[in-house]
XYZ file of C-alpha atoms in Angstrom:
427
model
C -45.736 135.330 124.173
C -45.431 136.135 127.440
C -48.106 136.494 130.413
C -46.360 139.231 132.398
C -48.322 142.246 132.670
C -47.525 146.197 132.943
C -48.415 148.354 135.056
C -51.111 151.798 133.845
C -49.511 154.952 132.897
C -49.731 156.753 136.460
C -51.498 160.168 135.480
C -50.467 163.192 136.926
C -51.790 166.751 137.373
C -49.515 168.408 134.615
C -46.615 168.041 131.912
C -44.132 165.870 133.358
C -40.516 167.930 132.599
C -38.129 164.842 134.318
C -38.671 162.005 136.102
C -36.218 159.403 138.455
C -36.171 155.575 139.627
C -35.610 154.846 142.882
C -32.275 152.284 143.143
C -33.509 149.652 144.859
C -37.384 150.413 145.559
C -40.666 150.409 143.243
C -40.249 154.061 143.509
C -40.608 156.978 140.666
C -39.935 161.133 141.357
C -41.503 163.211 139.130
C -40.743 166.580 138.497
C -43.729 168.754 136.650
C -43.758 171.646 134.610
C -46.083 173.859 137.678
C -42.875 173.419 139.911
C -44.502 170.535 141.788
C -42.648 166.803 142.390
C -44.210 163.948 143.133
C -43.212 160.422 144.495
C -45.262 156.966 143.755
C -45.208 154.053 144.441
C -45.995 152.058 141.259
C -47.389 147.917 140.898
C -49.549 146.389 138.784
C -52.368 146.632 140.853
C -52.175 150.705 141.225
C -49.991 153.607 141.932
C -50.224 154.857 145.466
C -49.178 158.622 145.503
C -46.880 158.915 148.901
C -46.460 162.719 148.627
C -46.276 165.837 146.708
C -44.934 168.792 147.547
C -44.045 172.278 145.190
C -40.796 173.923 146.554
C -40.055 175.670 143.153
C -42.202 179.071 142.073
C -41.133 177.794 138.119
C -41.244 174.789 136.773
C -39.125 171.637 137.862
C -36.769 170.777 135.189
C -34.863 168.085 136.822
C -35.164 165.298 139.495
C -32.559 162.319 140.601
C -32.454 160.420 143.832
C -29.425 159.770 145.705
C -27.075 156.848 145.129
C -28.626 155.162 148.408
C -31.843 156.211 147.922
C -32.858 157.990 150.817
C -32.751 161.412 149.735
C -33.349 163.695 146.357
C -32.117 166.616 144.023
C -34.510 168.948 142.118
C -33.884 171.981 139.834
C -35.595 174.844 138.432
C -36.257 177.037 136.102
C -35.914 179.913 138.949
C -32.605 178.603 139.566
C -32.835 177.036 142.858
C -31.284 173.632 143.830
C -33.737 171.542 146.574
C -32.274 168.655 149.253
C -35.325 167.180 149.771
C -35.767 163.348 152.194
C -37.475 160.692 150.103
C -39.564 159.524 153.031
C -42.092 162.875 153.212
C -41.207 165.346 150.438
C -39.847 167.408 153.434
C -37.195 170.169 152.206
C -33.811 169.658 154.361
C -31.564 172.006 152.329
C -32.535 175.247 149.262
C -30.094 177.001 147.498
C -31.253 180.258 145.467
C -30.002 181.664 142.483
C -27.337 178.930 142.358
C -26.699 179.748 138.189
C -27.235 183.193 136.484
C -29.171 180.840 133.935
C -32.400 178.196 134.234
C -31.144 175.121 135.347
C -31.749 172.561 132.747
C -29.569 169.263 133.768
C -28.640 167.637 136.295
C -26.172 164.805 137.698
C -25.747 163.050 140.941
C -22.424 161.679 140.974
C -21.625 160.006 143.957
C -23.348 160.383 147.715
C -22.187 164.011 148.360
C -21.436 165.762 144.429
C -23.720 167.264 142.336
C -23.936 168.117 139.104
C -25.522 170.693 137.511
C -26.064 172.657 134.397
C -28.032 175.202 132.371
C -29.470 177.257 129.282
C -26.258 178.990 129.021
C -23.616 175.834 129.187
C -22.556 176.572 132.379
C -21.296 173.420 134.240
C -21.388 173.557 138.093
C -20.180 171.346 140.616
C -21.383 170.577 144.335
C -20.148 169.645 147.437
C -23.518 169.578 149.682
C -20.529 169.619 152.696
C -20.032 172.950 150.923
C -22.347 176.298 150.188
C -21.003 177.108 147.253
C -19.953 175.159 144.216
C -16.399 173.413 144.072
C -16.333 173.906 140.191
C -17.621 176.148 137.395
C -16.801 175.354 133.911
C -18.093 177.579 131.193
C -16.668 176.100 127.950
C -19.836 175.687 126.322
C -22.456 178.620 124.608
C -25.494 176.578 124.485
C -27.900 174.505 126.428
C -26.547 171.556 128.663
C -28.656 168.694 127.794
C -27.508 165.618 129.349
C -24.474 164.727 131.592
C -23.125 161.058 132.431
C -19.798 160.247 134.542
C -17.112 158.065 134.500
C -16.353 157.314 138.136
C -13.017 155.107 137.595
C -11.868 158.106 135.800
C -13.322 160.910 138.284
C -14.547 162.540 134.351
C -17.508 164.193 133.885
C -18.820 164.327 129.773
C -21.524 166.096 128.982
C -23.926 167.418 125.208
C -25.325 170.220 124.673
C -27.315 171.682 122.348
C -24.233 173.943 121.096
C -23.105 170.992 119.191
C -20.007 170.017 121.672
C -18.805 167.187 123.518
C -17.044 168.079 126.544
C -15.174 165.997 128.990
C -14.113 167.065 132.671
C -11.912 165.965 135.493
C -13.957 166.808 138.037
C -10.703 167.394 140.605
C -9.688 170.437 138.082
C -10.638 173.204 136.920
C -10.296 173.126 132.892
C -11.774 171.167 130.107
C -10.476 167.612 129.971
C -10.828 167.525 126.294
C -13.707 169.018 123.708
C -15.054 167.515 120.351
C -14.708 169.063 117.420
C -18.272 170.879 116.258
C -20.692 168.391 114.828
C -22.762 170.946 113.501
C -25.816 169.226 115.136
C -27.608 169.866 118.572
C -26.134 166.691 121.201
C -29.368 166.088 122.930
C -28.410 162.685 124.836
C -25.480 160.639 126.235
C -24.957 157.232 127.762
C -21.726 155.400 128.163
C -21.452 151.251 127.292
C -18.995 148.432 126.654
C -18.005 148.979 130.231
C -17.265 152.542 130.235
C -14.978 152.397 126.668
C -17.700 154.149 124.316
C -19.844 156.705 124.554
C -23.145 156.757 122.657
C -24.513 160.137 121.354
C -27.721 160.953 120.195
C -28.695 164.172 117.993
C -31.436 166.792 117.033
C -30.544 165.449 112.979
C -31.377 161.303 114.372
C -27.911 160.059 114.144
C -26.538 158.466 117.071
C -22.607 158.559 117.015
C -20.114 156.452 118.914
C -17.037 157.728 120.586
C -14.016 156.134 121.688
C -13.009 157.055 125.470
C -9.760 159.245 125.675
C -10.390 159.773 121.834
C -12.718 163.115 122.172
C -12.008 164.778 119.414
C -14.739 163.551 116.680
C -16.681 160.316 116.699
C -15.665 156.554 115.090
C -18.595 154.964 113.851
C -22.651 156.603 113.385
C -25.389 154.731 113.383
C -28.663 156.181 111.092
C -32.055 155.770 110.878
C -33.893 157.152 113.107
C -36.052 160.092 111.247
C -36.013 162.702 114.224
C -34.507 163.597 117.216
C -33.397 161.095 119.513
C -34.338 162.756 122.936
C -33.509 160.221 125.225
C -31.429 156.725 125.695
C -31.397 154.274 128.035
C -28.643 151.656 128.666
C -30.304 148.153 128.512
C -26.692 146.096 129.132
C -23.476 146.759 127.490
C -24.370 145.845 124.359
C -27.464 147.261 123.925
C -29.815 150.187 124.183
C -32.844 151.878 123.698
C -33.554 155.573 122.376
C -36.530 157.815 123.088
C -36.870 159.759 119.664
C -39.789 162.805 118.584
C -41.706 160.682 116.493
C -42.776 159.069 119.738
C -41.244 155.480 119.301
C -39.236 153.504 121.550
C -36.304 151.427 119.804
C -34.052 148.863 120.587
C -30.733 149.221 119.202
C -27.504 146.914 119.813
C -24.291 148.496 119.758
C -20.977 147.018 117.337
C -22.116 145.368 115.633
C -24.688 148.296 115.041
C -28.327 147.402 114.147
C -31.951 148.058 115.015
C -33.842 145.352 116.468
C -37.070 146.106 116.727
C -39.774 148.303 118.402
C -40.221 148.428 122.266
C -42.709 151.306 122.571
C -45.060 153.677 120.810
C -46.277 157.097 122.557
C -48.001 157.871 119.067
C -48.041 160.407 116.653
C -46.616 164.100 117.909
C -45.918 162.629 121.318
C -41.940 163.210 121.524
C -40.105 160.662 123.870
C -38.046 162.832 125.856
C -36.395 160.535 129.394
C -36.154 156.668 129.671
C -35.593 155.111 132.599
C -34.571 151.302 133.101
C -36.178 150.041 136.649
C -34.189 148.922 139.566
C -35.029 145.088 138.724
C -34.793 145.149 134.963
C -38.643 144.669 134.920
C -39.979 147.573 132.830
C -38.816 150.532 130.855
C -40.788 153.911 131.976
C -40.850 156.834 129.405
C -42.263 160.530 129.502
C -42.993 163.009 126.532
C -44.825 165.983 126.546
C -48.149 164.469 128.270
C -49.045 164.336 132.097
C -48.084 160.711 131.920
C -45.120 158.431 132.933
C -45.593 155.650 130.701
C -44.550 151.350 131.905
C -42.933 148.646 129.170
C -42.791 145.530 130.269
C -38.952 144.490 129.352
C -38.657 141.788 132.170
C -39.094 138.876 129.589
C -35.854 140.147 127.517
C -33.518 139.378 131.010
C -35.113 136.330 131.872
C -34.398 134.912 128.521
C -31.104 136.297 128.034
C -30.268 134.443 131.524
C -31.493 131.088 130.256
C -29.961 131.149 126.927
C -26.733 132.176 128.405
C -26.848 129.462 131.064
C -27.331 127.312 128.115
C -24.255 128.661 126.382
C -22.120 128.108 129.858
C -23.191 124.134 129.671
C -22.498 123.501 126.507
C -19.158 124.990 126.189
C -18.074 123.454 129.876
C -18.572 119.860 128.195
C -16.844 121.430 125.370
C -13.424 121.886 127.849
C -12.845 124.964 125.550
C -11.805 127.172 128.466
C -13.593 130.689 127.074
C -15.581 132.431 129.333
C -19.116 132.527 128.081
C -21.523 135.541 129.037
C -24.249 134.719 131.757
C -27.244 137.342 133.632
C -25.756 138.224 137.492
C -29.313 138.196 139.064
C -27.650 140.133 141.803
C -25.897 142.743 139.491
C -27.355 145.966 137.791
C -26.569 144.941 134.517
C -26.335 141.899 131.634
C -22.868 140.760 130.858
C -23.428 138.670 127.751
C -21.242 136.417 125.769
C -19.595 139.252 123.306
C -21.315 140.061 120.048
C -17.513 140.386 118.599
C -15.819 137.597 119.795
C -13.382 138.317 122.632
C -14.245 140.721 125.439
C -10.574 143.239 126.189
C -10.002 146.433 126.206
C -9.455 146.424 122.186
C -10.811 149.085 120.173
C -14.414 146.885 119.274
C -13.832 148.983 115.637
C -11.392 146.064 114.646
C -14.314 143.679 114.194
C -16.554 143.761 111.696
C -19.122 140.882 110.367
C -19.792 140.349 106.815
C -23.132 141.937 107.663
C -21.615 144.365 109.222
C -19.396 145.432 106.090
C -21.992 145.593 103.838
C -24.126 147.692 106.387
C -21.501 150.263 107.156
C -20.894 150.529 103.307
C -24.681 151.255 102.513
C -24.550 153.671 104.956
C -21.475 155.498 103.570
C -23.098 155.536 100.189
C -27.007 156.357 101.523
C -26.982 157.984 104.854
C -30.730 158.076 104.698
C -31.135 153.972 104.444
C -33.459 152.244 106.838
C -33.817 150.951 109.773
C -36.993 151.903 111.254
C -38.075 154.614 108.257
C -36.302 155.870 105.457
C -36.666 159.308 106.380
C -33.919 161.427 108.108
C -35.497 164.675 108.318
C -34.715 167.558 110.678
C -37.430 168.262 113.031
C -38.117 171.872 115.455
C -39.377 169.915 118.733
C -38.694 173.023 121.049
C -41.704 172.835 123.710
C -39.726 174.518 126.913
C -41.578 177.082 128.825
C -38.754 179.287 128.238
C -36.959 177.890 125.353
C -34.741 180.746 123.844
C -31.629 179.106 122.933
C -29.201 180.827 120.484
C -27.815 179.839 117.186
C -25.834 177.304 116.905
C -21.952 177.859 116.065
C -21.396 177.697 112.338
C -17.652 176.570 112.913
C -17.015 173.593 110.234
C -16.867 170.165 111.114
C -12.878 168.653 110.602
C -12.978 166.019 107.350
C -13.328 162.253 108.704
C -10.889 159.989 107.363
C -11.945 157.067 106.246
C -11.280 154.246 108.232
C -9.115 150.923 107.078
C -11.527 148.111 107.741
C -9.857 145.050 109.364
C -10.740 141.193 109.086
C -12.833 140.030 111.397
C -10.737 137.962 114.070
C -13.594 135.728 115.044
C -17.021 135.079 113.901
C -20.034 136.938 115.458
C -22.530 135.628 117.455
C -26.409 137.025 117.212
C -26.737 138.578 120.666
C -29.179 136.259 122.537
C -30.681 139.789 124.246
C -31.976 140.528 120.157
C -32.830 136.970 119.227
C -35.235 137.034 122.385
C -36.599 140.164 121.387
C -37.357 138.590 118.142
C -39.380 136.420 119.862
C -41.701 139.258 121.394
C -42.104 141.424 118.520
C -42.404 138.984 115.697
């Protein structure tokens, strides 16, 4: 096993509501629950607190640093946006009463817009060139929970806890395109196989995977996890991790679908609720409902994944077989790995399916409730806000799925080198 070592849980004064990672320094922002933030700098040595400073009167519900790095966003409960510079906590810019709602999420999406939204689903865009927001969009009736965008496509999708999926272009001023109800809080979002799915995690445990430019219900659902899934964090393209309420940390690879192990534990009635991947792929750092921000040493999984893919570029250059195999850029934010499903294009990846695959995605149809980490697949009230009021959901019936033609596999899978390394690590 390996030697590397993680760094302590750096301890803080009070519940931690959302927390950042600086881009390209060993830097973490976290927002607390007293309206305070805080900004570390974290090693394995010790944490050395560089300032603190509380410009909210309620509590802090979201943090995020600028693309570059040099400056931060934080929300509150009391509605106020804060500009704040990353080098002293100092406040450059406040703007009151910026929603007629508590902020709850929030977005940076490129050096000068903003993102923000809030109890209500009210979606707000900023121009900090600008004093007042560029957008509004009010098509949802429930909580916003978690935003991601699409910068190629200038879209904006974001969950909320009203059971919709909404997309935006952020250059107009109506809904792109909105999901059909899934009769299920959307608590968190990420985007993978380069931008073509998006991965959707629920209050129910299911995590459901979306087609881009295909909005209007999910293709494929992956169960097993027996609560909430709170969080998820993007480890490549391929794979990804999800923060659920039952406090565990999983590693989860995406079509093929499977569960591949454990990566953390926060224990018993200690929700994961944010993930965050560090700038240099080193360790994972998680938050729940503690004072805590929690490290998990991940670093081993991309230094393996580089040598076994280096491995797989030799060996199929004195093949002369042409293909492009997958290999780790050590200069790159991300793993590009040799393709689980055979040929990496812009085909729908629900075309290919393994043997393994097949049989998983049947047992799943027939048992929705079947395995991976537990066997249960129980709803679960994790509401912990300071001000968590949120209305009823919208009873408006879910559309009938068709059932989907399955295809013949085109070529056979390869084991993702990212799991079989993780193998190694967790037995």
């Amino acid at each position: 096993m390996s030697d590397q070592k993680t760094p302590k849980p750096i301890e803080l004064e009070n519940t931690v509501f959302d927390f950042d990672i600086h881009p390209s320094q060993d830097l973490i922002l976290s927002g607390l629950i007293n309206g305070k933030i805080h900004c570390h700098r974290y090693g394995l040595e010790e944490h050395e607190l560089l300032w603190d400073c509380k410009p909210f009167k309620k509590s802090c519900r979201g943090v995020t640093f600028t693309p570059d790095g040099s400056h931060a966003y934080g929300i509150s409960k009391d509605r106020s946006i804060q500009y704040l510079d990353i080098s002293n906590g100092t406040v450059l810019e406040h703007k009151e009463q910026t929603h007629d709602n508590p902020l709850n999420a929030l977005l940076c999406l490129n050096a000068n817009l903003l993102a923000t939204g809030d109890d209500q689903g009210v979606i707000k865009l900023w121009d900090n060139r600008k004093p007042d927001p560029v957008m509004t969009y009010t098509e949802h009736e429930d909580f916003i929970a978690q935003m991601v965008y699409n910068a190629d496509k200038k879209t904006l999708v974001a969950v909320g806890g009203d059971g919709y999926l909404s997309t935006w272009d952020i250059r107009k001023p109506d809904v792109a395109a909105m999901s059909d109800h899934m009769e299920d809080e959307l608590l968190s979002i990420t985007l993978v196989k380069n931008n073509r799915k998006a991965v959707v995690g629920s209050q129910d445990g299911i995590l459901s995977i979306w087609n881009w430019g295909d909005w209007g219900d999910y293709k494929d659902r992956i169960v097993g996890h027996p609560s909430s899934i709170d969080a998820i964090c993007k480890l490549d393209e391929d794979t990804i991790c999800t923060g659920s309420s039952d406090g565990i940390i999983r590693l989860v690879t995406i079509l093929p679908n499977g569960f591949h192990g454990i990566l953390g534990d926060h224990g018993e009635q200690m929700p994961v609720e944010h993930l965050k991947l560090a700038h240099d792929k080193k360790y994972l750092v998680s938050s729940g409902h503690d004072s805590s921000l929690q490290f998990w040493n991940v670093g081993h999984l991309f230094d393996e994944q580089q040598d076994d893919d280096n491995d797989d570029e030799v060996a199929d250059d004195d093949e002369n077989t042409g293909s492009e195999n997958g290999n780790f850029d050590g200069n790159s934010a991300s793993i590009t790995e040799t393709p689980i499903h055979g040929n990496n294009n812009d085909d729908d990846d629900s075309n290919w399916e393994s043997e393994d695959d097949k049989n998983h995605s049947d047992h799943n149809e027939n048992n929705e409730t079947a395995a991976a980490p537990s066997n249960a697949d129980s709803k679960k009230d994790d509401s912990w806000d300071d001000d968590s009021d949120d209305s009823d959901k919208s009873s408006k019936p879910k559309r009938k799925k068709q059932q989907k033609q399955k295809k013949a596999p085109q070529k056979k899978g390869k084991t993702s080198t990212f799991s079989l390394t993780f193998r190694k690590y967790v037995g």
